[in-house]
Amino acid sequence: MTEELFALPSSFGQRRLWLVEQATQGNTALYTMRAALRLRGRIDPDALRHALTTVVERHEVLRTVLRLNGTDIAQVVYAPGPVDLPVREVSGGLEGAVATADELSREPFDLAQGPLLRCTLLKLADDDHVLLALVHHSVCDGLSLRVLLHELTLLYAPSLAGTPHTLEELPIQYADYAVWQAEQVTSGELDGQLDYWGTRLAGVRDLRLPTDRRAGAHRDWTAVSAPVKVAAPVVRQLRLTTASTGVTATMVALAAYGVVLSRWSGQQDLVVGMPVAGRGDVALEALVGFFVNTLPVRLDLSGDPTFAELLGQVRDRCVEAYSNADVPFELMVERAHADRRAGRLPLAQTLLNVQQPAPLGLAEIAGVELEPVDLPDASLHFDVVADLSEKNDAIGGHVSLAADLFTEETARLVATSLTNVLRAAAAAPSTPVSALPCPVADAFAARDRTEVEDPPADEYEGAHPGGSAPSSDGLPRTPAEHLLTQLWREALEAPRVGVHDEFYALGGNSMRAVRIVMAAREHGLELPLDRMLGRHTIHDLLAEPVPETADSGELLTG
């Protein structure tokens, strides 16, 4: 890459993804965004490379890396420069291109070194190519991929002709958004919304689904999937069965998804994550960046409501969530004092994404036919995801489950359950949710759950509300315990810290955990960040051997 221009504050979402990368030690391509475009016809790779270079020049975030700057995460922006577009010959036609795309997608990004955009031109024949774009999620989201492909195709013709392009200069950049986001929080503008989430999510518990197998020490984050298809009349009928107005197909899908998850888990109180674009200002629509936010919608199925009653509740909860959608997900987690475990997203372990199909807005290229290429899910950072699309009330798509926890048969059962619940509810909306057909719940009910479920709650909760083990006095005794109690007091601004006090129950957050890791390192004590990001106490951290750095004498001498 070229020379560094400047360092700017990161957004809340970027900090979260940086923390995930540190916790997984950069060993996964968990947050790689992918887009592929087939180009049938003669193209000039050099002109396409020049167009790509121009796109990266326009969007600072595409020449940005994320680095620890002191005790905070900064966006480091590089100067514009030529962008590489390697050409790779592929055999096997489109199937070969998809397989190659999957192979290239598995190579992790280095957030500190970059680049965070990798494009490859897969050559199927002299007049048949697939353009593959891989971008780290910290600088991109789904709508950003549309912006990227739109500008790339629009800039190809002037790049080929050697003439100036007509795209207007961008009035703002993603870093401006990150600064504005931080100002919203510090100014108190979001206090009302933060209070809403604190109240709505108080006491929320993790979703605990019975699984086919126990997760190993390290998750592989691959997925098994099954298709979902629901006809438009079924969804239309359900939209008309509740007294609430403004019920959308997304709300219908959420109500049915909630039924499946509740029946499967046996939990009547659960949270489903729902992505929103996060581009409330029209000026953000033309930008590449990480704007998408996750709304944790909490559903209450206690009392065995009818499907129509549940759908009315879902409508109200969604409207409330959309009205308070400016709060970054990371702050919702903090305000809710959500349960934290290493390697597991707090608040929402499952996601429902319902999109309306929209044209990519590709510019025409003379003599070239452009066609998007569908790439199957390469990774999954939730336990269960329903990724659906809706057109004129018809719903299609797929459900994906974590492959190290679930089998393909369970994925099929979940997809079938979602479809069956919708069809049965459309025929009889006054049916209690407990009586709706749910094959995945029936299948797991027939198994010995003691062999497949997560460890019982008391393994996580302990005898202390914050997850701490009981202690006679909680006083530090070893040099390492004395060091960490001092660092915790400073980071948490707490007058007293005991070795059995839980970090997040005392007001800790992810960035404070990072600051403690960095400060401990300066004193010769190396703490595992993945354990710091989950629920822990000082006693927990030091219960297993923790490696010391070369300069461990400072720790031992104070």
PDB file of C-alpha atoms in Angstrom, residues 343-508:
ATOM      1  CA  GLY A 343     -16.650 -16.582  20.969  1.00  0.00           C
ATOM      2  CA  ARG A 344     -20.371 -15.758  21.252  1.00  0.00           C
ATOM      3  CA  LEU A 345     -22.146 -12.570  20.181  1.00  0.00           C
ATOM      4  CA  PRO A 346     -23.945 -10.998  23.170  1.00  0.00           C
ATOM      5  CA  LEU A 347     -27.722 -10.404  23.112  1.00  0.00           C
ATOM      6  CA  ALA A 348     -28.500 -12.064  19.771  1.00  0.00           C
ATOM      7  CA  GLN A 349     -27.340 -15.552  18.838  1.00  0.00           C
ATOM      8  CA  THR A 350     -29.689 -15.718  15.875  1.00  0.00           C
ATOM      9  CA  LEU A 351     -30.445 -13.368  12.990  1.00  0.00           C
ATOM     10  CA  LEU A 352     -33.412 -12.800  10.697  1.00  0.00           C
ATOM     11  CA  ASN A 353     -32.679 -10.854   7.536  1.00  0.00           C
ATOM     12  CA  VAL A 354     -35.572 -10.143   5.160  1.00  0.00           C
ATOM     13  CA  GLN A 355     -34.661  -8.105   2.098  1.00  0.00           C
ATOM     14  CA  GLN A 356     -36.680  -6.683  -0.760  1.00  0.00           C
ATOM     15  CA  PRO A 357     -35.015  -7.455  -4.116  1.00  0.00           C
ATOM     16  CA  ALA A 358     -33.594  -4.345  -5.714  1.00  0.00           C
ATOM     17  CA  PRO A 359     -31.659  -3.835  -8.939  1.00  0.00           C
ATOM     18  CA  LEU A 360     -27.901  -3.498  -8.537  1.00  0.00           C
ATOM     19  CA  GLY A 361     -27.900  -0.295 -10.566  1.00  0.00           C
ATOM     20  CA  LEU A 362     -25.172  -1.560 -12.873  1.00  0.00           C
ATOM     21  CA  ALA A 363     -24.153   0.684 -15.742  1.00  0.00           C
ATOM     22  CA  GLU A 364     -24.238  -0.803 -19.229  1.00  0.00           C
ATOM     23  CA  ILE A 365     -20.970  -1.872 -20.829  1.00  0.00           C
ATOM     24  CA  ALA A 366     -21.107  -1.985 -24.615  1.00  0.00           C
ATOM     25  CA  GLY A 367     -20.883  -5.532 -25.957  1.00  0.00           C
ATOM     26  CA  VAL A 368     -20.800  -7.065 -22.491  1.00  0.00           C
ATOM     27  CA  GLU A 369     -23.620  -8.859 -20.692  1.00  0.00           C
ATOM     28  CA  LEU A 370     -23.546  -8.321 -16.917  1.00  0.00           C
ATOM     29  CA  GLU A 371     -25.024 -10.877 -14.545  1.00  0.00           C
ATOM     30  CA  PRO A 372     -24.683 -11.125 -10.741  1.00  0.00           C
ATOM     31  CA  VAL A 373     -23.335 -14.445  -9.484  1.00  0.00           C
ATOM     32  CA  ASP A 374     -24.910 -15.962  -6.380  1.00  0.00           C
ATOM     33  CA  LEU A 375     -22.278 -17.069  -3.876  1.00  0.00           C
ATOM     34  CA  PRO A 376     -23.409 -19.466  -1.128  1.00  0.00           C
ATOM     35  CA  ASP A 377     -22.653 -18.609   2.496  1.00  0.00           C
ATOM     36  CA  ALA A 378     -18.983 -19.206   3.244  1.00  0.00           C
ATOM     37  CA  SER A 379     -19.175 -18.489   6.968  1.00  0.00           C
ATOM     38  CA  LEU A 380     -21.696 -17.859   9.705  1.00  0.00           C
ATOM     39  CA  HIS A 381     -21.166 -15.719  12.806  1.00  0.00           C
ATOM     40  CA  PHE A 382     -24.488 -16.639  14.451  1.00  0.00           C
ATOM     41  CA  ASP A 383     -25.776 -20.028  15.598  1.00  0.00           C
ATOM     42  CA  VAL A 384     -28.795 -19.762  13.287  1.00  0.00           C
ATOM     43  CA  VAL A 385     -29.602 -17.309  10.481  1.00  0.00           C
ATOM     44  CA  ALA A 386     -32.726 -16.977   8.351  1.00  0.00           C
ATOM     45  CA  ASP A 387     -31.671 -15.075   5.231  1.00  0.00           C
ATOM     46  CA  LEU A 388     -34.826 -14.351   3.265  1.00  0.00           C
ATOM     47  CA  SER A 389     -36.100 -12.104   0.506  1.00  0.00           C
ATOM     48  CA  GLU A 390     -39.620 -10.836  -0.020  1.00  0.00           C
ATOM     49  CA  LYS A 391     -41.274  -9.834  -3.284  1.00  0.00           C
ATOM     50  CA  ASN A 392     -44.980  -9.039  -3.464  1.00  0.00           C
ATOM     51  CA  ASP A 393     -45.445 -10.965  -0.190  1.00  0.00           C
ATOM     52  CA  ALA A 394     -43.801 -14.150  -1.474  1.00  0.00           C
ATOM     53  CA  ILE A 395     -40.912 -15.190   0.762  1.00  0.00           C
ATOM     54  CA  GLY A 396     -37.909 -17.232  -0.319  1.00  0.00           C
ATOM     55  CA  GLY A 397     -34.345 -17.799   0.754  1.00  0.00           C
ATOM     56  CA  HIS A 398     -32.628 -20.174   3.148  1.00  0.00           C
ATOM     57  CA  VAL A 399     -31.836 -20.881   6.766  1.00  0.00           C
ATOM     58  CA  SER A 400     -28.222 -21.496   7.752  1.00  0.00           C
ATOM     59  CA  LEU A 401     -26.958 -23.182  10.915  1.00  0.00           C
ATOM     60  CA  ALA A 402     -23.469 -23.391  12.411  1.00  0.00           C
ATOM     61  CA  ALA A 403     -21.981 -26.584  10.972  1.00  0.00           C
ATOM     62  CA  ASP A 404     -19.976 -27.410  14.093  1.00  0.00           C
ATOM     63  CA  LEU A 405     -23.214 -27.486  16.116  1.00  0.00           C
ATOM     64  CA  PHE A 406     -25.865 -28.749  13.694  1.00  0.00           C
ATOM     65  CA  THR A 407     -26.331 -31.224  10.849  1.00  0.00           C
ATOM     66  CA  GLU A 408     -27.806 -30.642   7.403  1.00  0.00           C
ATOM     67  CA  GLU A 409     -30.873 -32.602   8.531  1.00  0.00           C
ATOM     68  CA  THR A 410     -31.478 -30.125  11.356  1.00  0.00           C
ATOM     69  CA  ALA A 411     -31.167 -27.240   8.898  1.00  0.00           C
ATOM     70  CA  ARG A 412     -33.822 -28.927   6.757  1.00  0.00           C
ATOM     71  CA  LEU A 413     -36.063 -29.389   9.803  1.00  0.00           C
ATOM     72  CA  VAL A 414     -35.748 -25.716  10.737  1.00  0.00           C
ATOM     73  CA  ALA A 415     -36.648 -24.638   7.191  1.00  0.00           C
ATOM     74  CA  THR A 416     -39.608 -27.023   7.148  1.00  0.00           C
ATOM     75  CA  SER A 417     -40.746 -25.802  10.566  1.00  0.00           C
ATOM     76  CA  LEU A 418     -40.703 -22.172   9.450  1.00  0.00           C
ATOM     77  CA  THR A 419     -42.782 -23.013   6.380  1.00  0.00           C
ATOM     78  CA  ASN A 420     -45.214 -25.230   8.310  1.00  0.00           C
ATOM     79  CA  VAL A 421     -45.809 -22.607  11.013  1.00  0.00           C
ATOM     80  CA  LEU A 422     -46.666 -19.970   8.401  1.00  0.00           C
ATOM     81  CA  ARG A 423     -49.039 -22.243   6.491  1.00  0.00           C
ATOM     82  CA  ALA A 424     -50.823 -23.509   9.592  1.00  0.00           C
ATOM     83  CA  ALA A 425     -51.140 -20.014  11.067  1.00  0.00           C
ATOM     84  CA  ALA A 426     -52.563 -18.673   7.811  1.00  0.00           C
ATOM     85  CA  ALA A 427     -55.217 -21.387   7.870  1.00  0.00           C
ATOM     86  CA  ALA A 428     -56.036 -20.855  11.572  1.00  0.00           C
ATOM     87  CA  PRO A 429     -54.483 -17.675  13.025  1.00  0.00           C
ATOM     88  CA  SER A 430     -56.176 -18.234  16.402  1.00  0.00           C
ATOM     89  CA  THR A 431     -54.117 -21.385  16.953  1.00  0.00           C
ATOM     90  CA  PRO A 432     -51.920 -21.187  20.087  1.00  0.00           C
ATOM     91  CA  VAL A 433     -48.224 -21.195  19.233  1.00  0.00           C
ATOM     92  CA  SER A 434     -47.762 -24.446  21.177  1.00  0.00           C
ATOM     93  CA  ALA A 435     -50.105 -26.232  18.734  1.00  0.00           C
ATOM     94  CA  LEU A 436     -48.444 -25.054  15.530  1.00  0.00           C
ATOM     95  CA  PRO A 437     -46.479 -27.771  13.677  1.00  0.00           C
ATOM     96  CA  CYS A 438     -42.746 -27.562  14.411  1.00  0.00           C
ATOM     97  CA  PRO A 439     -40.801 -30.644  13.226  1.00  0.00           C
ATOM     98  CA  VAL A 440     -37.460 -29.478  14.605  1.00  0.00           C
ATOM     99  CA  ALA A 441     -38.927 -29.199  18.117  1.00  0.00           C
ATOM    100  CA  ASP A 442     -40.513 -32.634  17.783  1.00  0.00           C
ATOM    101  CA  ALA A 443     -37.247 -34.173  16.590  1.00  0.00           C
ATOM    102  CA  PHE A 444     -35.195 -32.828  19.482  1.00  0.00           C
ATOM    103  CA  ALA A 445     -37.894 -33.655  22.016  1.00  0.00           C
ATOM    104  CA  ALA A 446     -37.360 -37.303  21.104  1.00  0.00           C
ATOM    105  CA  ARG A 447     -33.643 -37.179  21.850  1.00  0.00           C
ATOM    106  CA  ASP A 448     -31.736 -37.372  25.086  1.00  0.00           C
ATOM    107  CA  ARG A 449     -31.091 -33.650  25.525  1.00  0.00           C
ATOM    108  CA  THR A 450     -28.600 -34.103  28.337  1.00  0.00           C
ATOM    109  CA  GLU A 451     -26.050 -35.244  25.759  1.00  0.00           C
ATOM    110  CA  VAL A 452     -26.460 -32.372  23.326  1.00  0.00           C
ATOM    111  CA  GLU A 453     -27.368 -29.236  25.223  1.00  0.00           C
ATOM    112  CA  ASP A 454     -24.966 -26.564  26.431  1.00  0.00           C
ATOM    113  CA  PRO A 455     -23.824 -26.918  30.059  1.00  0.00           C
ATOM    114  CA  PRO A 456     -26.622 -25.907  32.470  1.00  0.00           C
ATOM    115  CA  ALA A 457     -27.064 -22.273  33.354  1.00  0.00           C
ATOM    116  CA  ASP A 458     -25.456 -22.515  36.781  1.00  0.00           C
ATOM    117  CA  GLU A 459     -22.112 -23.332  35.130  1.00  0.00           C
ATOM    118  CA  TYR A 460     -22.207 -19.830  33.712  1.00  0.00           C
ATOM    119  CA  GLU A 461     -24.066 -17.985  36.383  1.00  0.00           C
ATOM    120  CA  GLY A 462     -22.313 -19.150  39.543  1.00  0.00           C
ATOM    121  CA  ALA A 463     -23.765 -18.236  42.931  1.00  0.00           C
ATOM    122  CA  HIS A 464     -23.249 -14.532  42.326  1.00  0.00           C
ATOM    123  CA  PRO A 465     -25.460 -12.355  40.063  1.00  0.00           C
ATOM    124  CA  GLY A 466     -22.391 -11.233  38.138  1.00  0.00           C
ATOM    125  CA  GLY A 467     -21.164 -14.773  37.608  1.00  0.00           C
ATOM    126  CA  SER A 468     -18.537 -14.787  40.383  1.00  0.00           C
ATOM    127  CA  ALA A 469     -17.766 -17.702  42.631  1.00  0.00           C
ATOM    128  CA  PRO A 470     -18.291 -17.184  46.364  1.00  0.00           C
ATOM    129  CA  SER A 471     -15.289 -15.833  48.246  1.00  0.00           C
ATOM    130  CA  SER A 472     -14.402 -15.262  51.886  1.00  0.00           C
ATOM    131  CA  ASP A 473     -12.871 -11.838  51.313  1.00  0.00           C
ATOM    132  CA  GLY A 474     -11.998 -11.450  47.605  1.00  0.00           C
ATOM    133  CA  LEU A 475      -8.643  -9.903  48.484  1.00  0.00           C
ATOM    134  CA  PRO A 476      -5.705 -10.290  46.085  1.00  0.00           C
ATOM    135  CA  ARG A 477      -2.849 -12.443  47.299  1.00  0.00           C
ATOM    136  CA  THR A 478      -0.475 -13.086  44.391  1.00  0.00           C
ATOM    137  CA  PRO A 479       1.514 -10.394  42.518  1.00  0.00           C
ATOM    138  CA  ALA A 480      -0.634 -10.972  39.419  1.00  0.00           C
ATOM    139  CA  GLU A 481      -3.863 -10.557  41.422  1.00  0.00           C
ATOM    140  CA  HIS A 482      -2.560  -7.344  42.997  1.00  0.00           C
ATOM    141  CA  LEU A 483      -1.635  -5.998  39.546  1.00  0.00           C
ATOM    142  CA  LEU A 484      -5.011  -6.816  37.994  1.00  0.00           C
ATOM    143  CA  THR A 485      -7.054  -5.408  40.878  1.00  0.00           C
ATOM    144  CA  GLN A 486      -5.119  -2.146  40.490  1.00  0.00           C
ATOM    145  CA  LEU A 487      -5.652  -2.081  36.702  1.00  0.00           C
ATOM    146  CA  TRP A 488      -9.342  -2.893  37.100  1.00  0.00           C
ATOM    147  CA  ARG A 489      -9.822  -0.102  39.650  1.00  0.00           C
ATOM    148  CA  GLU A 490      -8.227   2.384  37.261  1.00  0.00           C
ATOM    149  CA  ALA A 491     -10.094   1.213  34.153  1.00  0.00           C
ATOM    150  CA  LEU A 492     -13.469   0.832  35.892  1.00  0.00           C
ATOM    151  CA  GLU A 493     -13.043   3.856  38.185  1.00  0.00           C
ATOM    152  CA  ALA A 494     -14.121   1.589  41.023  1.00  0.00           C
ATOM    153  CA  PRO A 495     -13.066   2.246  44.654  1.00  0.00           C
ATOM    154  CA  ARG A 496     -12.755  -1.481  45.368  1.00  0.00           C
ATOM    155  CA  VAL A 497     -12.325  -4.578  43.226  1.00  0.00           C
ATOM    156  CA  GLY A 498     -12.262  -8.154  44.485  1.00  0.00           C
ATOM    157  CA  VAL A 499     -10.707 -11.079  42.665  1.00  0.00           C
ATOM    158  CA  HIS A 500     -14.151 -12.735  42.367  1.00  0.00           C
ATOM    159  CA  ASP A 501     -15.961  -9.649  41.018  1.00  0.00           C
ATOM    160  CA  GLU A 502     -17.178 -10.085  37.451  1.00  0.00           C
ATOM    161  CA  PHE A 503     -15.672  -7.543  35.043  1.00  0.00           C
ATOM    162  CA  TYR A 504     -18.790  -6.595  33.055  1.00  0.00           C
ATOM    163  CA  ALA A 505     -21.027  -6.560  36.134  1.00  0.00           C
ATOM    164  CA  LEU A 506     -18.735  -3.820  37.492  1.00  0.00           C
ATOM    165  CA  GLY A 507     -19.328  -1.665  34.405  1.00  0.00           C
ATOM    166  CA  GLY A 508     -16.639  -3.050  32.136  1.00  0.00           C
TER     167      GLY A 508
END
